[in-house]
Amino acid sequence: MLDFVRNNRRLMLLILLVLVFPSFVFFGVESYSRFMDSSLDAAKVDGRTITVTEVDNVLRDQSERMRQVLGASYDPRQFEGPQARQAVLDQLILQRVVAAEVEREHLTVSNERLYEAISSIPAIAQLPRKADGGIDDKAYLELLAAQGMTPEQFDARMRFDLATQQLGQAVGATAFMPKSLLDRLIAVRDQQREVQGLVIKPADFAGKVNADEAALKAYYESHQRDFAVPEQAKVEYLVLSGDALAATTSVTPEELKSYYESNIARFRTEEQRRASHILIAAPKDGPAAERQAAKDKATKLLEELRKQPNTFADVAGKQSQDPGSAEKGGDLGFMGRGALVKPFEDAMYALQDGEISNVVETDYGYHIIKLTGIKAAETQPLEAVKTELEAELRKQLAAKKYAETADAFGNVVYEQPDSLKPAADRFKLVIQTADNVTRQPNPALGAGNPLNNEKVLAALFSDDSLKNKRNTEAVQVGPNTLVAARIVEHRPATVRKFDEVKDKVRTAYIAQQAAELARKDGEARLAALKQNANAERFGASTTVSRSKADGVAPKAVEAIMRADATKLPAMVGVDLGADGYAIYRIAKVSQPAAATDAAQRQAEQQQLSQLAGQSELEAYYESLKDRSKVEVLKPAATPEQAPAG
């Protein structure tokens, strides 16, 4: 069957194209399982399926967002593997059950609350404003279009998100933290214990271990995995990446000039003007008498300024009722068109440099404007932005070339599976090699090596690749990056012979037995100390708490703080494994001075209340899952990948 698919690949792709045409909608990729085998269903919520494809799409979107945020620090491995997929599946299940509850409870939000929430989004709050203070419609539409959304879709998403938040806030707000419980929790957290330690070290017992041949062989037989050489392979691989294509992509002068001319608006700075003003405030809906009085005052000030224009800044500082500019002598700085209300802007652009306007009426009152500077419109020449544009254009051309090349690359490595050389020759790539490649990522290969990618390793160690030494499919390991690999030499996992590892066996056996002897000795001495607290000599005293270890092992701190200290001195023993066995004598229990800072106390109460609220919310979500009949159909494991192209 696999050979039929391989030999009739074009026909199979055509059949798949006809049968499967996924539809993308606003809230993500809706399940199209009715067109596909139900084995691709990952889970069901109230009978509605969540497909493996939906999990893939969310995982890919999250990965791409993190790549944009982190740049060169981005590590795609954090979005690979069963744990990442399970986290996304859990997230999708939770979204479904919460959405169902929002619908059942008929939760919604008012138009006013929706507008308030949208306006508070930083990217939207920074958009240009119209004269009435509203958001510029064109800029708003362009911003949404860049995200692939219409205003109706965005409103629907925001309404749903706000309704969902209502649900979570309503449940979380029910959590209550009594003062007595708060006091108790803080006391437990801050409690201090003065202790003395006695450590029984395994090294002191190493000489007592009888490491004869029979004991070593028995240890070897029961710990063979510790002495195994893992399965390894020598691998060849090719990397097709947008970055590599960009480095080899050339840009002609004609292409650069054309690109500059098509983007010239980016490099053009429109004329800007600097102005100072004096405002005599008079709201447009205020009494007519007040507005007339404000106008008369502005007219009188203008008459004085006509006589002494150099006093404009002093008069603005004393008389202007615009608090933002009065203290700066009325200075508003440089502004382009569209930044101010139209009557003010029209008057400002009608002035010559240094000229003072007549009284200008706006909805805010009456203004006197002085033009203090003009920056002429300017366009940066091509030479000034050549380097920036060349890199940008090269990247765009490389992305286009990658898109055109990716399918062909996948086809070649798939259709000529016995060697990577045809693909290397056709796409001018270098065949790279690596040895000691295992089924798990190998730090020795380097964090950025594609052979540490779990998808690549899964394909590389598949039956087809192992048995037939065939190329893997082209695997996407990151944005604009494909990798194809093949195993050149395979070395199965083996267990090294006893004689080869005898010294290592001896070391491991002695360490194990010495630690065991130390533990037994420690337990015996602990029992004696509980009868006679002075039977041993302890080390110097130290004070530990849950937030302060003071050199004591974390495992030991936990045991010390959990120990019953109602009767002092109290004894506690801790098995530290390879580090031996420790006994601690608790001599004193104390509480630090209570915090008198009211703000700190309030912050602690708020933090603990939030934790309680989160606990309530998680329990509520679990109850919703039970009510919504959640059924996980298959583990969130990496699905089989289709051949590239």
XYZ file of C-alpha atoms in Angstrom:
645
model
C 0.000 0.000 0.000
C 2.807 2.411 0.924
C 4.554 1.689 -2.372
C 1.312 2.425 -4.250
C 1.050 5.787 -2.497
C 4.705 6.535 -3.185
C 4.452 5.666 -6.890
C 1.106 7.422 -7.446
C 1.681 10.456 -5.287
C 0.186 13.056 -7.622
C -3.004 11.033 -7.988
C -3.315 10.657 -4.220
C -2.837 14.404 -3.681
C -5.579 15.156 -6.195
C -7.957 12.765 -4.419
C -7.144 14.338 -1.058
C -7.697 17.835 -2.451
C -11.176 16.873 -3.646
C -12.136 15.076 -0.441
C -10.643 17.445 2.121
C -11.119 21.208 1.844
C -10.805 22.663 5.351
C -12.821 25.778 6.155
C -11.216 28.419 8.371
C -13.537 30.556 10.475
C -13.058 33.224 13.085
C -12.879 31.123 16.213
C -10.285 28.785 14.738
C -10.418 25.711 12.595
C -13.779 24.016 13.032
C -13.780 20.272 13.123
C -14.198 18.749 9.714
C -14.153 15.215 11.037
C -17.283 14.380 9.067
C -15.037 14.429 5.993
C -12.273 12.426 7.634
C -11.620 9.268 9.583
C -12.697 9.582 13.213
C -9.255 8.356 14.273
C -8.134 11.972 13.854
C -10.513 13.103 16.611
C -8.537 14.043 19.724
C -11.466 14.655 22.080
C -15.198 15.275 22.299
C -17.018 17.909 24.354
C -20.796 17.534 24.478
C -20.555 15.440 21.318
C -18.552 18.065 19.400
C -15.128 16.877 18.287
C -11.750 18.513 18.711
C -9.517 17.214 15.955
C -5.802 16.589 15.878
C -5.664 19.256 13.164
C -7.105 21.864 15.535
C -4.446 20.994 18.094
C -1.778 21.324 15.369
C -3.064 24.721 14.254
C -3.187 26.207 17.753
C 0.271 24.829 18.510
C 1.616 26.324 15.288
C 0.016 29.713 15.984
C 1.414 29.807 19.513
C 4.844 28.845 18.210
C 4.775 31.575 15.573
C 3.718 34.238 18.111
C 6.573 33.265 20.426
C 8.999 33.326 17.508
C 7.972 36.913 16.734
C 8.335 37.925 20.392
C 11.631 36.171 21.179
C 13.419 36.501 17.833
C 16.841 34.841 17.943
C 16.148 33.485 21.453
C 13.189 31.446 20.204
C 13.492 27.692 20.775
C 10.903 25.685 18.775
C 11.433 22.616 20.977
C 9.216 24.074 23.706
C 6.265 23.596 21.330
C 7.138 20.014 20.410
C 6.440 16.706 22.066
C 3.454 15.141 23.859
C 3.479 17.573 26.806
C 3.070 20.650 24.592
C 0.319 18.966 22.592
C -1.486 17.846 25.755
C -1.389 21.395 27.132
C -3.005 22.709 23.933
C -5.639 19.946 23.963
C -6.486 20.782 27.590
C -6.755 24.446 26.607
C -9.152 23.668 23.742
C -11.289 21.440 25.973
C -11.492 24.196 28.587
C -12.471 26.757 25.944
C -15.274 24.496 24.755
C -16.729 23.793 28.208
C -16.539 27.460 29.224
C -18.171 28.518 25.938
C -20.971 26.042 26.571
C -21.534 27.439 30.084
C -21.515 31.040 28.808
C -24.207 30.037 26.315
C -26.245 28.174 28.954
C -26.134 31.141 31.339
C -26.883 33.631 28.509
C -23.948 35.814 29.543
C -23.303 38.890 27.403
C -21.882 42.397 27.635
C -23.294 45.811 26.782
C -22.139 47.848 23.801
C -20.687 50.422 26.215
C -18.563 47.787 28.003
C -17.462 46.370 24.643
C -16.369 49.793 23.372
C -14.537 50.511 26.613
C -12.644 47.207 26.416
C -11.720 47.672 22.759
C -10.541 51.246 23.341
C -8.271 50.113 26.180
C -6.287 47.719 23.964
C -2.844 49.395 23.572
C -2.584 48.854 19.804
C -6.010 50.456 19.322
C -5.516 53.208 21.901
C -2.475 54.391 19.913
C -4.400 54.759 16.635
C -4.940 58.271 15.226
C -8.026 60.101 16.470
C -10.703 62.041 14.640
C -11.669 65.606 15.533
C -14.394 64.348 17.881
C -11.892 62.164 19.751
C -13.082 58.876 18.223
C -10.771 56.293 16.657
C -9.901 56.883 13.011
C -12.025 54.403 11.045
C -9.484 53.792 8.280
C -6.631 53.064 10.695
C -8.901 50.753 12.715
C -9.941 48.764 9.638
C -6.326 48.470 8.487
C -5.241 47.177 11.899
C -7.946 44.500 11.919
C -7.286 43.568 8.293
C -3.627 42.945 9.156
C -4.902 40.337 11.663
C -7.257 38.830 9.096
C -10.423 40.074 10.809
C -13.406 42.270 10.079
C -14.910 44.612 12.724
C -17.865 42.229 13.101
C -15.554 39.295 13.783
C -13.474 41.293 16.240
C -16.590 42.477 18.090
C -17.789 38.873 18.337
C -14.457 37.691 19.729
C -14.315 40.520 22.265
C -17.908 39.904 23.388
C -17.129 36.220 23.909
C -13.878 36.945 25.778
C -15.564 39.490 28.047
C -18.451 37.112 28.763
C -15.953 34.371 29.588
C -14.121 36.732 31.937
C -17.431 37.460 33.675
C -17.782 33.754 34.395
C -14.275 33.408 35.827
C -14.480 36.631 37.846
C -17.852 35.688 39.314
C -16.512 32.345 40.558
C -13.123 33.660 41.711
C -14.771 36.494 43.645
C -16.585 33.982 45.844
C -13.326 32.970 47.526
C -13.014 34.338 51.045
C -9.911 34.526 53.217
C -10.823 34.891 56.945
C -8.421 36.961 59.034
C -7.742 34.036 61.392
C -6.782 31.773 58.471
C -4.629 34.517 56.946
C -2.797 34.952 60.254
C -2.254 31.210 60.524
C -0.934 30.847 56.967
C 1.502 33.737 57.395
C 2.671 32.326 60.736
C 3.317 28.901 59.202
C 5.110 30.464 56.245
C 7.384 32.671 58.373
C 8.061 30.282 61.280
C 11.774 29.832 62.058
C 13.485 26.818 63.603
C 16.910 26.767 65.208
C 18.630 23.459 64.431
C 21.927 21.608 64.767
C 22.912 19.046 62.176
C 24.765 15.738 62.144
C 25.545 14.242 58.702
C 26.532 10.576 58.333
C 28.526 10.426 55.075
C 28.648 7.355 52.781
C 32.410 7.842 52.288
C 32.928 6.786 55.891
C 31.460 3.353 55.078
C 33.047 2.694 51.671
C 35.827 0.609 53.237
C 33.260 -1.671 54.878
C 31.636 -2.699 51.588
C 32.496 -6.244 50.417
C 32.743 -5.769 46.642
C 33.476 -9.358 45.623
C 33.033 -10.694 42.086
C 29.653 -12.283 42.808
C 28.232 -9.092 44.285
C 29.503 -7.002 41.346
C 28.035 -9.390 38.774
C 24.701 -9.413 40.590
C 24.682 -5.603 40.604
C 25.618 -5.559 36.916
C 22.776 -7.937 36.013
C 20.182 -5.847 37.877
C 21.427 -2.505 36.511
C 22.237 -3.342 32.897
C 20.476 -0.230 31.610
C 23.086 1.864 33.422
C 25.833 0.250 31.353
C 24.064 0.164 27.992
C 25.235 1.954 24.875
C 22.098 3.621 23.442
C 20.907 3.111 19.906
C 22.873 5.467 17.650
C 23.019 6.423 14.024
C 25.249 8.240 11.586
C 23.040 10.678 9.687
C 23.117 12.843 6.579
C 20.754 15.776 6.352
C 19.789 18.797 4.269
C 18.395 22.105 5.517
C 16.325 24.338 3.238
C 15.734 27.654 4.994
C 14.527 31.118 4.132
C 17.522 32.665 5.904
C 19.957 30.643 3.800
C 18.108 31.602 0.632
C 18.168 35.271 1.675
C 21.944 35.138 2.066
C 22.341 33.910 -1.516
C 19.592 36.012 -3.089
C 20.808 39.006 -5.082
C 18.881 42.226 -5.679
C 19.342 44.122 -8.938
C 19.467 47.952 -9.013
C 16.275 47.939 -11.080
C 14.431 45.818 -8.486
C 15.677 48.040 -5.680
C 14.577 51.226 -7.450
C 11.141 49.802 -8.210
C 10.698 48.672 -4.603
C 11.763 52.100 -3.329
C 9.293 53.876 -5.597
C 6.425 51.592 -4.565
C 7.192 52.255 -0.877
C 8.217 55.891 -1.157
C 5.440 56.984 1.201
C 7.345 55.299 4.038
C 10.281 57.636 3.490
C 8.328 60.833 3.000
C 7.830 63.191 5.933
C 4.956 65.583 5.367
C 5.247 69.231 6.318
C 5.044 69.814 10.077
C 4.370 73.029 11.922
C 5.184 74.150 15.427
C 2.756 76.431 17.213
C 2.052 77.975 20.583
C -1.435 78.912 21.696
C -3.434 80.602 24.408
C -6.762 78.964 25.268
C -9.626 80.710 27.004
C -11.821 77.719 27.807
C -15.533 77.760 26.993
C -17.275 74.412 26.418
C -19.409 74.364 23.286
C -22.512 73.376 25.279
C -21.935 76.049 27.946
C -24.141 79.124 28.459
C -23.952 81.684 25.665
C -22.990 84.400 28.142
C -19.964 82.417 29.323
C -18.814 81.786 25.779
C -19.191 85.453 24.912
C -17.221 86.451 28.003
C -14.451 83.998 27.021
C -14.399 85.392 23.485
C -14.191 88.979 24.769
C -11.276 88.042 27.028
C -9.453 86.336 24.147
C -10.063 89.377 21.921
C -8.619 91.715 24.559
C -5.536 89.504 24.992
C -5.042 89.470 21.216
C -5.096 93.276 21.096
C -2.348 93.391 23.722
C -0.295 90.749 21.875
C -0.530 92.701 18.617
C 1.235 95.530 20.423
C 3.803 93.316 22.164
C 4.092 90.022 20.208
C 7.296 89.044 22.059
C 5.328 88.616 25.291
C 3.290 85.683 23.859
C 4.987 83.008 26.000
C 4.599 85.042 29.212
C 0.933 85.756 28.509
C 0.296 82.056 27.696
C 1.911 80.990 30.958
C -0.322 83.333 32.966
C -3.579 83.385 30.998
C -3.909 80.150 28.986
C -6.359 77.628 30.413
C -4.733 74.654 28.647
C -2.806 73.002 31.538
C -0.739 70.847 29.196
C 0.879 73.721 27.331
C 0.515 76.809 29.557
C 3.530 75.932 31.697
C 5.575 75.670 28.471
C 4.569 79.110 27.246
C 1.774 77.642 25.149
C 4.176 75.490 23.071
C 2.502 72.502 21.363
C 5.583 71.226 19.519
C 5.737 70.121 15.877
C 2.601 68.530 14.440
C 1.414 67.311 11.064
C -2.026 67.533 9.545
C -4.742 65.543 11.325
C -3.303 65.981 14.810
C -5.572 68.869 15.835
C -9.208 69.857 15.431
C -9.932 71.315 11.997
C -10.586 75.029 12.865
C -7.310 75.166 14.820
C -5.384 73.329 12.080
C -6.786 75.508 9.269
C -5.819 78.675 11.145
C -2.312 77.344 11.940
C -1.587 76.379 8.315
C -2.772 79.802 7.122
C -0.054 81.600 9.157
C 3.453 82.612 8.180
C 6.346 81.785 10.495
C 6.184 84.095 13.545
C 2.697 85.354 12.721
C -0.149 85.481 15.294
C -3.691 84.435 14.293
C -7.016 86.070 14.977
C -9.195 84.555 17.701
C -10.077 80.981 16.618
C -13.196 79.285 17.923
C -13.289 75.506 18.590
C -15.434 73.223 20.725
C -12.955 73.787 23.563
C -13.148 77.568 23.598
C -11.208 80.427 22.003
C -7.578 80.223 20.877
C -4.869 82.667 19.914
C -2.244 80.865 17.818
C 1.348 81.814 17.070
C 3.303 79.880 14.423
C 6.856 79.317 15.704
C 8.393 76.951 13.168
C 7.980 75.082 9.870
C 9.551 71.763 8.838
C 9.239 71.391 5.093
C 8.085 68.093 3.572
C 11.050 65.835 2.950
C 11.667 62.548 1.141
C 14.710 60.449 1.992
C 16.672 59.609 -1.172
C 17.208 56.009 -2.222
C 20.877 56.108 -1.215
C 19.958 56.975 2.369
C 17.727 53.900 2.781
C 19.437 51.565 0.326
C 20.881 49.173 2.933
C 17.594 48.843 4.789
C 15.556 48.338 1.621
C 18.025 45.881 0.115
C 17.878 43.619 3.187
C 14.090 43.880 3.275
C 13.685 43.119 -0.408
C 16.167 40.245 -0.232
C 14.153 38.736 2.591
C 10.910 39.084 0.634
C 12.420 37.554 -2.482
C 13.861 34.723 -0.404
C 10.448 34.077 1.187
C 8.899 33.921 -2.253
C 11.670 31.649 -3.466
C 11.248 29.437 -0.403
C 7.504 29.133 -1.011
C 8.194 28.141 -4.615
C 10.979 25.751 -3.613
C 9.536 24.038 -0.544
C 7.114 21.770 -2.415
C 9.732 20.848 -4.992
C 12.248 20.080 -2.244
C 9.728 17.810 -0.509
C 8.954 16.076 -3.802
C 12.589 15.361 -4.646
C 13.558 13.891 -1.254
C 10.364 11.792 -1.323
C 10.455 10.609 -4.935
C 14.199 9.857 -4.915
C 14.351 8.309 -1.449
C 17.675 6.505 -1.621
C 19.900 9.581 -1.535
C 19.888 13.246 -0.592
C 22.308 14.094 -3.396
C 19.651 14.816 -6.069
C 18.015 17.388 -3.770
C 21.385 18.839 -2.766
C 22.412 19.248 -6.421
C 19.121 20.716 -7.550
C 18.783 23.263 -4.758
C 22.510 23.937 -4.293
C 22.544 22.714 -0.699
C 25.368 21.150 1.300
C 24.818 17.644 2.675
C 25.699 17.793 6.360
C 26.574 14.819 8.563
C 26.310 13.982 12.242
C 27.256 10.919 14.253
C 25.980 9.506 17.536
C 22.442 10.653 16.802
C 19.925 9.015 19.153
C 16.151 8.901 19.469
C 16.367 11.647 22.091
C 17.848 15.147 21.580
C 21.609 15.093 22.042
C 23.062 18.243 23.703
C 26.415 17.488 22.092
C 24.913 18.348 18.684
C 24.047 21.884 19.823
C 20.705 23.457 20.733
C 20.038 24.756 17.219
C 20.833 21.519 15.408
C 17.743 20.288 13.502
C 18.601 16.705 14.471
C 17.524 17.635 18.001
C 14.020 18.329 16.716
C 11.562 15.686 17.949
C 9.671 15.605 14.645
C 12.871 14.983 12.708
C 13.979 12.273 15.152
C 10.591 10.560 14.963
C 10.806 10.467 11.155
C 14.470 9.444 11.200
C 13.925 6.461 13.488
C 10.706 5.303 11.798
C 10.611 1.764 10.421
C 10.890 2.898 6.803
C 13.940 5.050 7.481
C 15.663 2.448 9.656
C 15.084 -0.663 7.587
C 15.379 0.755 4.090
C 17.795 3.667 4.734
C 15.358 5.965 2.923
C 15.118 9.732 3.182
C 12.689 11.132 5.684
C 9.954 13.410 4.420
C 10.732 17.130 4.462
C 9.971 18.116 8.066
C 9.199 21.716 9.012
C 11.297 22.596 12.074
C 10.546 26.294 12.126
C 9.153 29.127 10.012
C 10.566 28.837 6.488
C 12.816 25.907 7.438
C 12.588 22.334 6.118
C 14.851 19.416 6.993
C 15.240 16.055 5.259
C 17.556 13.381 6.657
C 18.572 9.769 6.171
C 20.398 7.181 8.242
C 23.727 6.131 6.751
C 24.742 3.748 9.516
C 22.620 2.340 12.346
C 23.981 0.877 15.575
C 21.356 -0.866 17.745
C 21.411 -0.430 21.492
C 23.816 -2.845 23.200
C 24.828 -3.680 26.750
C 28.566 -3.484 27.346
C 30.130 -6.682 28.658
C 30.825 -6.998 32.358
C 34.595 -7.086 31.886
C 34.476 -3.817 29.916
C 32.642 -1.910 32.640
C 33.849 -3.773 35.732
C 35.497 -0.674 37.227
C 32.339 1.390 36.727
C 30.250 -1.392 38.238
C 32.538 -1.501 41.279
C 32.300 2.284 41.807
C 28.520 2.316 41.482
C 28.075 -0.726 43.728
C 30.283 0.646 46.491
C 28.487 4.016 46.357
C 25.093 2.311 46.633
C 26.093 0.046 49.485
C 27.931 2.795 51.370
C 24.838 5.034 51.153
C 22.722 2.164 52.457
C 25.096 1.564 55.379
C 25.067 5.303 56.159
C 21.259 5.267 56.181
C 21.078 2.284 58.537
C 23.647 3.816 60.867
C 21.792 7.136 60.806
C 18.457 5.542 61.636
C 20.023 3.661 64.570
C 21.626 6.833 65.908
C 18.360 8.735 65.477
C 16.566 6.116 67.573
C 19.212 6.468 70.292
C 18.944 10.262 70.241
C 15.197 10.107 70.771
C 15.959 8.295 74.020
C 18.888 10.531 74.962
C 19.110 13.888 73.201
C 22.749 14.323 74.263
C 23.991 10.997 72.885
C 25.692 12.703 69.921
C 27.691 15.832 69.244
C 26.009 18.077 66.728
C 27.389 20.892 64.613
C 26.864 24.622 65.007
C 23.349 26.041 65.294
C 21.635 27.565 62.287
C 18.169 29.025 61.771
C 16.053 27.862 58.856
C 12.571 28.655 57.601
C 10.492 27.824 54.552
C 12.027 30.810 52.785
C 15.569 30.537 54.160
C 17.615 27.326 53.829
C 20.949 28.739 55.104
C 22.944 25.966 53.425
C 20.645 23.114 54.491
C 19.477 20.764 51.696
C 15.922 21.554 50.500
C 14.782 18.008 51.338
C 16.126 18.451 54.865
C 14.442 21.873 55.277
C 11.122 20.327 54.335
C 11.578 17.549 56.923
C 12.659 20.043 59.615
C 9.656 22.320 59.061
C 7.232 19.362 59.005
C 8.584 17.766 62.181
C 6.466 17.783 65.347
C 8.062 20.454 67.549
C 5.547 20.515 70.398
C 8.235 19.016 72.648
C 11.793 20.319 72.382
C 14.433 19.330 71.632
C 12.915 17.373 68.730
C 14.831 15.023 66.435
C 14.284 14.424 62.712
C 16.198 12.227 60.266
C 16.497 12.695 56.514
C 17.743 10.198 53.928
C 19.805 12.276 51.475
C 20.560 9.366 49.157
C 24.062 9.537 47.726
C 24.839 12.419 50.123
C 24.227 10.231 53.163
C 21.867 10.529 56.116
C 21.312 13.688 58.171
C 19.961 14.096 61.710
C 18.770 17.487 62.917
C 18.063 18.537 66.499
C 15.397 21.243 66.672
C 16.212 23.379 69.691
C 13.954 26.386 69.267
C 10.855 27.493 67.348
C 10.181 31.208 66.901
C 8.153 33.703 64.936
C 9.716 36.832 63.435
C 8.292 40.178 64.447
C 4.913 40.720 62.798
C 4.945 43.063 59.843
C 3.659 46.505 60.805
C 3.466 47.718 57.212
C -0.267 47.881 56.452
C 0.383 47.930 52.696
C 2.467 44.741 52.944
C -0.227 43.075 55.023
C -2.883 44.027 52.500
C -0.738 42.764 49.630
C -0.264 39.409 51.393
C -3.986 39.115 52.021
C -4.739 39.943 48.400
C -2.207 37.393 47.144
C -3.588 34.606 49.341
C -7.157 35.529 48.380
C -6.172 35.303 44.714
C -4.707 31.843 45.305
C -7.917 30.781 47.019
C -9.921 32.238 44.141
C -7.791 30.397 41.613
C -8.358 27.162 43.493
C -12.114 27.773 43.473
C -11.985 28.531 39.751
C -10.040 25.357 38.924
C -12.541 23.275 40.894
C -15.386 25.007 39.043
C -13.781 24.277 35.673
C -13.435 20.608 36.628
C -17.159 20.517 37.475
C -17.927 22.050 34.069
C -15.883 19.344 32.379
C -17.897 16.673 34.165
C -21.154 18.373 33.154
C -20.022 18.756 29.541
C -19.193 15.058 29.081
C -15.575 15.486 28.062
C -14.136 12.417 26.370
C -10.450 12.238 25.408
C -10.324 9.884 22.434
C -6.577 9.603 22.005
C -3.457 10.869 23.776
C -2.098 14.152 22.448
C 0.861 12.510 20.741
C 2.573 13.794 17.634
C 0.534 12.642 14.621
C 1.974 10.953 11.608
C 3.152 13.521 9.131
C 2.120 13.572 5.542
C 4.837 13.814 2.911
C 5.834 17.358 2.050
C 4.612 18.801 -1.226
